[in-house]
Short mmCIF file of C-alpha atoms in Angstrom, two decimals:
data_model
loop_
_atom_site.label_atom_id
_atom_site.label_comp_id
_atom_site.label_asym_id
_atom_site.label_seq_id
_atom_site.Cartn_x
_atom_site.Cartn_y
_atom_site.Cartn_z
CA MET A 1 -9.02 -10.82 -15.38
CA SER A 2 -10.15 -11.63 -12.28
CA LEU A 3 -7.89 -14.09 -10.16
CA SER A 4 -8.07 -14.86 -6.59
CA ILE A 5 -5.63 -16.09 -4.19
CA ALA A 6 -6.82 -17.85 -0.83
CA ILE A 7 -5.19 -17.34 2.06
CA VAL A 8 -4.95 -20.59 3.93
CA GLY A 9 -3.39 -22.23 7.45
CA LEU A 10 -3.95 -23.67 10.58
CA PRO A 11 -6.39 -21.53 13.10
CA ASN A 12 -4.48 -18.68 15.06
CA VAL A 13 -1.34 -18.26 12.61
CA GLY A 14 -1.95 -14.69 11.41
CA LYS A 15 -4.33 -15.57 8.33
CA SER A 16 -7.02 -12.97 9.05
CA THR A 17 -4.67 -10.45 10.63
CA LEU A 18 -2.82 -10.54 7.22
CA PHE A 19 -5.98 -10.11 5.19
CA ASN A 20 -6.46 -7.14 7.47
CA ALA A 21 -3.41 -5.70 6.49
CA LEU A 22 -3.62 -6.35 2.78
CA THR A 23 -7.46 -4.86 2.41
CA LYS A 24 -7.68 -2.64 5.46
CA LYS A 25 -11.10 -4.44 6.03
CA GLN A 26 -11.88 -5.22 9.63
CA VAL A 27 -12.18 -8.99 9.58
CA GLU A 28 -12.82 -10.64 12.93
CA ALA A 29 -9.37 -11.91 13.90
CA ALA A 30 -10.40 -13.79 17.12
CA ASN A 31 -8.49 -15.64 19.59
CA TYR A 32 -10.36 -19.00 19.19
CA PRO A 33 -10.58 -21.35 15.94
CA PHE A 34 -13.01 -21.18 13.11
CA CYS A 35 -13.97 -17.45 14.19
CA THR A 36 -14.15 -17.11 10.27
CA ILE A 37 -16.82 -19.25 8.80
CA ASP A 38 -17.42 -17.52 5.48
CA PRO A 39 -14.46 -16.63 3.08
CA ASN A 40 -14.15 -12.69 3.37
CA VAL A 41 -12.90 -11.36 -0.32
CA GLY A 42 -10.43 -8.13 -0.75
CA VAL A 43 -9.17 -6.57 -3.67
CA VAL A 44 -5.56 -5.46 -3.45
CA ARG A 45 -3.68 -3.02 -5.82
CA VAL A 46 -0.69 -4.10 -7.14
CA PRO A 47 2.05 -1.47 -6.28
CA ASP A 48 3.73 -0.44 -9.26
CA GLU A 49 6.13 2.70 -9.18
CA ARG A 50 6.33 2.79 -12.98
CA LEU A 51 2.79 4.08 -13.52
CA GLU A 52 3.59 7.27 -11.32
CA LYS A 53 6.64 8.07 -13.57
CA LEU A 54 5.08 7.56 -16.63
CA ALA A 55 1.90 9.48 -15.18
CA GLU A 56 4.15 12.51 -14.49
CA MET A 57 5.62 12.37 -17.97
CA SER A 58 2.29 11.99 -19.62
CA LYS A 59 0.53 14.43 -17.42
CA SER A 60 -2.06 11.96 -16.96
CA LYS A 61 -5.36 13.27 -15.01
CA LYS A 62 -5.52 9.50 -12.91
CA VAL A 63 -3.31 6.67 -12.21
CA VAL A 64 -5.07 3.15 -12.36
CA LEU A 65 -3.54 0.10 -10.98
CA THR A 66 -3.87 -3.33 -11.60
CA THR A 67 -5.37 -5.66 -8.94
CA ILE A 68 -5.81 -8.92 -7.42
CA GLU A 69 -8.08 -10.69 -5.32
CA PHE A 70 -7.22 -12.15 -1.69
CA VAL A 71 -9.73 -14.78 -0.07
CA ASP A 72 -9.40 -15.37 3.74
CA ILE A 73 -10.18 -18.72 3.99
CA ALA A 74 -10.91 -20.36 7.74
CA GLY A 75 -8.35 -22.15 9.67
CA LEU A 76 -8.01 -25.94 8.61
CA VAL A 77 -7.01 -28.62 11.05
CA LYS A 78 -6.09 -32.14 10.79
CA GLY A 79 -9.05 -34.30 9.19
CA ALA A 80 -9.98 -31.49 7.50
CA HIS A 81 -10.74 -33.64 4.03
CA GLN A 82 -12.98 -35.50 6.21
CA GLY A 83 -14.95 -32.60 7.51
CA GLU A 84 -13.13 -31.82 10.43
CA GLY A 85 -13.54 -28.14 11.78
CA LEU A 86 -16.03 -27.81 9.13
CA GLY A 87 -13.49 -28.65 6.67
CA ASN A 88 -14.90 -29.74 3.46
CA LYS A 89 -16.87 -26.29 3.15
CA PHE A 90 -13.49 -24.47 3.41
CA LEU A 91 -11.86 -26.88 0.96
CA ALA A 92 -14.26 -25.83 -1.57
CA ASN A 93 -13.73 -22.32 -1.27
CA ILE A 94 -9.82 -22.95 -1.86
CA ARG A 95 -10.89 -25.08 -4.79
CA GLU A 96 -12.48 -21.67 -6.29
CA CYS A 97 -9.13 -20.08 -6.25
CA ASP A 98 -6.60 -19.78 -8.27
CA ALA A 99 -3.51 -19.87 -6.16
CA ILE A 100 -2.69 -20.52 -2.35
CA CYS A 101 -0.71 -18.55 0.15
CA GLU A 102 -0.31 -20.70 3.08
CA VAL A 103 0.41 -18.86 6.32
CA VAL A 104 2.64 -20.60 8.67
CA ARG A 105 3.39 -19.48 12.48
CA ASN A 106 6.72 -19.05 13.60
CA PHE A 107 6.37 -17.23 17.01
CA GLU A 108 5.57 -17.62 20.40
CA ASP A 109 2.96 -15.80 22.42
CA ASP A 110 1.30 -17.53 25.40
CA ASN A 111 -1.96 -15.37 24.87
CA ILE A 112 -2.56 -16.79 21.44
CA ILE A 113 -3.47 -20.50 21.48
CA HIS A 114 -2.22 -23.00 18.95
CA VAL A 115 -4.54 -25.51 17.93
CA ASN A 116 -1.66 -28.32 18.28
CA ASN A 117 -0.38 -26.51 21.35
CA LYS A 118 3.34 -26.09 20.22
CA VAL A 119 4.81 -23.67 17.48
CA ASN A 120 6.08 -25.89 14.77
CA PRO A 121 5.93 -24.25 11.36
CA GLU A 122 7.37 -27.47 9.58
CA ASP A 123 4.51 -29.77 11.07
CA ASP A 124 2.06 -27.11 10.38
CA ARG A 125 2.93 -27.20 6.82
CA GLU A 126 2.75 -30.86 6.91
CA THR A 127 -0.54 -30.97 8.64
CA ILE A 128 -2.04 -28.49 5.39
CA ALA A 129 -0.58 -30.43 2.67
CA THR A 130 -1.39 -33.67 3.63
CA GLU A 131 -5.52 -32.37 4.23
CA LEU A 132 -4.94 -31.12 0.47
CA ILE A 133 -3.49 -34.16 -0.82
CA MET A 134 -5.95 -36.20 0.76
CA ALA A 135 -8.72 -34.20 -0.41
CA ASP A 136 -7.32 -34.60 -4.00
CA LEU A 137 -7.04 -38.09 -3.39
CA GLU A 138 -10.62 -38.36 -2.96
CA THR A 139 -11.46 -36.44 -6.04
CA ILE A 140 -8.89 -38.63 -8.15
CA GLU A 141 -10.38 -42.00 -7.09
CA LYS A 142 -14.01 -40.91 -7.58
CA ARG A 143 -13.06 -40.10 -11.20
CA LEU A 144 -10.88 -43.51 -11.60
CA ALA A 145 -14.32 -45.31 -10.59
CA LYS A 146 -16.00 -43.74 -13.13
CA THR A 147 -13.22 -43.48 -16.15
CA GLY A 148 -12.01 -46.95 -15.67
CA LYS A 149 -15.82 -48.52 -16.71
CA GLU A 150 -15.52 -46.19 -19.49
CA ALA A 151 -12.13 -46.91 -20.91
CA LYS A 152 -13.26 -50.92 -20.34
CA SER A 153 -15.54 -49.96 -23.23
CA GLY A 154 -12.95 -48.72 -25.67
CA ASN A 155 -13.71 -45.12 -25.03
CA LYS A 156 -10.24 -43.39 -25.97
CA GLU A 157 -10.51 -40.14 -24.08
CA ALA A 158 -11.15 -42.35 -21.01
CA ILE A 159 -8.32 -44.73 -21.65
CA ALA A 160 -6.26 -41.38 -21.63
CA LEU A 161 -7.36 -40.04 -18.60
CA ASN A 162 -7.75 -43.06 -16.77
CA ALA A 163 -3.74 -43.33 -17.50
CA VAL A 164 -3.03 -40.11 -16.22
CA LEU A 165 -5.09 -40.48 -12.95
CA GLU A 166 -3.68 -43.74 -12.14
CA LYS A 167 -0.03 -42.11 -12.50
CA LEU A 168 -1.24 -39.00 -10.21
CA LYS A 169 -2.66 -41.56 -7.89
CA THR A 170 0.32 -43.69 -7.55
CA GLU A 171 2.86 -40.39 -6.90
CA MET A 172 0.00 -38.64 -4.49
CA ASP A 173 -0.03 -41.75 -2.50
CA LYS A 174 3.92 -41.40 -1.94
CA GLY A 175 2.89 -37.59 -0.43
CA PHE A 176 3.60 -35.88 -3.67
CA ALA A 177 1.41 -32.44 -4.36
CA ALA A 178 -0.08 -32.52 -8.11
CA ARG A 179 1.97 -29.85 -8.89
CA ASP A 180 5.43 -31.76 -8.00
CA VAL A 181 4.33 -34.18 -10.70
CA LEU A 182 5.73 -33.95 -14.21
CA PHE A 183 2.90 -34.01 -17.13
CA SER A 184 2.98 -33.15 -20.65
CA ASP A 185 0.86 -30.63 -22.04
CA GLU A 186 -1.81 -32.99 -22.96
CA GLU A 187 -2.07 -34.68 -19.86
CA LYS A 188 -2.35 -31.23 -17.76
CA GLU A 189 -5.58 -30.10 -20.14
CA LEU A 190 -7.18 -33.66 -19.19
CA ILE A 191 -7.07 -33.26 -15.48
CA LYS A 192 -7.65 -29.53 -15.74
CA PRO A 193 -11.11 -30.18 -15.07
CA LEU A 194 -10.67 -31.61 -11.70
CA ASN A 195 -9.91 -28.60 -10.05
CA LEU A 196 -7.35 -29.98 -7.99
CA LEU A 197 -6.12 -28.21 -5.02
CA THR A 198 -2.47 -29.40 -4.91
CA ILE A 199 -1.96 -28.51 -8.81
CA LYS A 200 -2.46 -24.78 -7.70
CA PRO A 201 0.75 -22.44 -7.31
CA ILE A 202 1.77 -21.94 -3.81
CA MET A 203 3.45 -19.50 -1.64
CA TYR A 204 4.24 -19.58 1.85
CA VAL A 205 4.14 -16.55 4.66
CA VAL A 206 6.00 -17.53 7.59
CA ASN A 207 4.83 -15.40 10.33
CA GLY A 208 7.56 -14.28 12.61
CA THR A 209 11.15 -12.88 12.27
CA GLU A 210 13.32 -16.22 11.22
CA THR A 211 13.67 -18.74 8.56
CA PRO A 212 11.79 -22.09 9.33
CA GLY A 213 13.55 -25.38 9.27
CA ALA A 214 14.62 -27.56 6.22
CA SER A 215 11.56 -28.81 4.95
CA PHE A 216 10.97 -25.30 3.43
CA SER A 217 12.85 -25.80 0.33
CA PRO A 218 14.95 -23.15 -1.20
CA LYS A 219 12.79 -23.82 -4.52
CA GLN A 220 9.66 -22.86 -2.66
CA ASN A 221 8.14 -19.20 -2.68
CA ILE A 222 8.89 -18.59 0.89
CA LEU A 223 8.45 -14.61 2.52
CA ILE A 224 9.09 -14.04 5.85
CA LEU A 225 6.55 -11.40 7.64
CA ASN A 226 6.13 -10.14 10.87
CA ILE A 227 2.45 -9.88 10.06
CA LYS A 228 1.54 -7.79 13.14
CA LEU A 229 3.79 -5.14 12.46
CA GLU A 230 2.61 -4.93 8.70
CA GLU A 231 -0.87 -4.50 9.89
CA GLU A 232 0.21 -1.58 11.93
CA ILE A 233 2.32 -0.08 9.02
CA ALA A 234 -0.91 -0.75 6.83
CA GLY A 235 -2.92 1.30 9.79
CA LEU A 236 -1.14 4.63 9.24
CA ASP A 237 -1.69 7.17 6.38
CA GLU A 238 0.34 6.61 3.23
CA SER A 239 2.93 9.50 3.91
CA GLU A 240 3.51 7.74 7.68
CA GLN A 241 3.90 4.69 5.97
CA ALA A 242 6.49 5.47 3.75
CA GLU A 243 8.27 7.26 6.42
CA TYR A 244 8.26 4.30 8.79
CA ILE A 245 9.48 1.75 6.11
CA ARG A 246 12.50 4.24 5.65
CA GLU A 247 12.91 4.34 9.50
CA LEU A 248 12.91 0.06 9.36
CA GLY A 249 15.75 0.63 6.56
CA LEU A 250 13.21 -1.08 4.05
CA ASP A 251 12.80 0.01 0.44
CA GLN A 252 9.04 -1.20 0.56
CA SER A 253 6.75 -3.00 3.00
CA GLY A 254 6.41 -6.48 3.71
CA LEU A 255 2.79 -6.54 2.31
CA ASP A 256 4.11 -4.86 -1.08
CA LYS A 257 6.20 -7.74 -1.34
CA LEU A 258 3.82 -10.30 -0.83
CA ILE A 259 1.60 -8.60 -3.24
CA THR A 260 4.23 -8.69 -5.91
CA GLU A 261 4.98 -12.11 -5.42
CA ALA A 262 1.23 -12.96 -5.21
CA TYR A 263 1.00 -11.49 -8.72
CA LYS A 264 3.61 -13.56 -10.35
CA LEU A 265 2.48 -16.61 -8.54
CA LEU A 266 -0.20 -16.30 -10.99
CA GLY A 267 1.86 -15.98 -13.87
CA LEU A 268 0.83 -12.84 -14.87
CA MET A 269 2.80 -9.60 -15.81
CA THR A 270 1.68 -6.09 -16.69
CA PHE A 271 1.50 -3.85 -19.77
CA ILE A 272 1.05 -0.30 -19.75
CA THR A 273 -1.05 2.48 -21.67
CA THR A 274 -0.68 5.96 -20.98
CA GLY A 275 -1.78 9.54 -21.75
CA GLN A 276 -3.34 12.87 -20.85
CA GLU A 277 -6.40 11.09 -19.41
CA GLU A 278 -4.73 8.36 -17.56
CA THR A 279 -1.78 6.03 -17.11
CA LYS A 280 -3.14 2.39 -16.80
CA ALA A 281 -1.57 -1.23 -15.86
CA TRP A 282 -3.17 -4.12 -17.70
CA THR A 283 -2.94 -7.85 -16.77
CA VAL A 284 -2.03 -10.53 -18.86
CA PRO A 285 -0.57 -13.96 -18.77
CA ILE A 286 2.97 -14.28 -19.13
CA GLY A 287 3.30 -15.34 -22.87
CA ALA A 288 0.60 -13.72 -24.10
CA ARG A 289 0.91 -12.06 -27.55
CA ALA A 290 0.09 -8.73 -28.78
CA PRO A 291 -3.73 -9.24 -30.07
CA GLN A 292 -4.23 -11.10 -26.50
CA ALA A 293 -3.47 -7.91 -24.78
CA ALA A 294 -5.49 -5.54 -27.03
CA GLY A 295 -8.29 -7.89 -26.01
CA VAL A 296 -8.08 -7.05 -22.45
CA ILE A 297 -8.51 -3.42 -23.29
CA HIS A 298 -11.64 -4.23 -25.47
CA THR A 299 -12.64 -7.06 -27.48
CA ASP A 300 -13.07 -5.26 -30.51
CA PHE A 301 -9.19 -4.56 -30.41
CA GLU A 302 -8.37 -8.07 -30.23
CA LYS A 303 -10.83 -9.02 -33.23
CA GLY A 304 -9.87 -6.05 -35.39
CA PHE A 305 -6.01 -6.13 -34.56
CA ILE A 306 -3.90 -4.51 -37.20
CA ARG A 307 -0.51 -3.70 -35.30
CA ALA A 308 0.85 -2.30 -31.97
CA GLU A 309 3.25 0.11 -31.17
CA VAL A 310 5.43 -0.89 -28.37
CA ILE A 311 8.21 0.62 -26.11
CA ASN A 312 9.77 -0.45 -22.98
CA TRP A 313 8.71 1.89 -20.20
CA GLU A 314 12.19 3.02 -19.27
CA LYS A 315 13.12 3.60 -22.85
CA LEU A 316 9.95 5.72 -22.98
CA LEU A 317 10.76 7.84 -19.82
CA SER A 318 14.18 8.15 -21.21
CA ALA A 319 13.14 9.69 -24.27
CA GLY A 320 10.65 12.01 -22.55
CA SER A 321 7.46 11.43 -24.78
CA GLU A 322 5.82 9.40 -27.26
CA ALA A 323 6.71 11.62 -30.19
CA ARG A 324 10.50 12.15 -29.18
CA ALA A 325 10.72 8.10 -29.01
CA ARG A 326 9.25 7.61 -32.47
CA GLU A 327 11.66 10.26 -33.52
CA LEU A 328 14.64 8.62 -32.06
CA GLY A 329 13.17 4.94 -33.88
CA VAL A 330 12.98 3.22 -30.42
CA LEU A 331 9.27 2.98 -30.74
CA ARG A 332 8.55 -0.21 -32.41
CA THR A 333 5.88 -1.56 -34.32
CA GLU A 334 4.85 -5.40 -33.72
CA GLY A 335 2.59 -7.61 -35.27
CA LYS A 336 0.29 -10.50 -34.40
CA GLY A 337 3.00 -12.84 -33.36
CA TYR A 338 4.67 -10.46 -30.75
CA VAL A 339 5.00 -11.95 -27.13
CA MET A 340 3.95 -9.04 -24.38
CA GLN A 341 6.78 -8.31 -22.13
CA ASP A 342 6.34 -6.81 -18.60
CA GLY A 343 6.59 -3.37 -18.85
CA ASP A 344 5.73 -2.75 -22.22
CA VAL A 345 3.78 0.93 -23.05
CA CYS A 346 1.73 0.13 -25.94
CA HIS A 347 -0.87 1.64 -28.37
CA PHE A 348 -2.94 -0.89 -30.20
CA LEU A 349 -4.22 -0.16 -34.06
CA PHE A 350 -7.35 -1.98 -35.15
CA ASN A 351 -10.12 -1.48 -37.64
#
């Protein structure tokens, strides 16, 4: 399951520095707008302490973490939806991603210019939000022009889509993002092919040390990060990283928190397989059923699914082995209707 998160924001807010820290790829982070022209892509492992513990129990030869993809998008500016700063190209790059991580600047540094010549995270957020909404409105209006004609001819699908688009346009004209508009499941399916920018889940990384102003609602996914410090930590070897993080009085790095939150933002969870060959994390959407999870390992597992042997990872560790867990009666047998839970350790039986 390959899913990606677009790192977006105004120029010189710390996007490429964050990307460097995340991927340890040396993407240029120069002190001028639009230094990033093509999107840079990095695959990042999702930290999961459960795997090391299970691997030790199983005496596994290797540990395989799950991954997500981050895409470093060049800085957007006011007027991006009209092509300012090569904005249309960059908006298209965002459209190809599954979620958005928006970086806003909340630090002062005379050596790093701000595109608007002032540091105001709330204004920065408003600028990006407006550009994405305006881009979506253009998409909606183009589709309305087409469905309006089809609806007049009596096409039922066009009539239904037209009604949803009119509802969406009304709310977005007021400044609401598509994700803030309430839709039924049927309506969501109708607008899915539009691949709207503002319907994608979003999280905010505030680059600084303080919480921004009131426009950042507590309901939003917000993470305060000193991105330059995180880049320094990421540049150390693993043992030095762990020591430095402890010295800072933290239990994990800010980057680890970001990766974990980004993974959740995508609506994903992890189940695990463990044995002598390997202990491995597998990614499924929240709400996935057992056959669907089996299919992530191999399509034949889903087609021929019979049942799954399932145990929570902590219960397995407590038992000490799969055999002991079976003796204790804590290893369950689940059928096709079982909804997977994060941290399930599974063994699938199929024909």
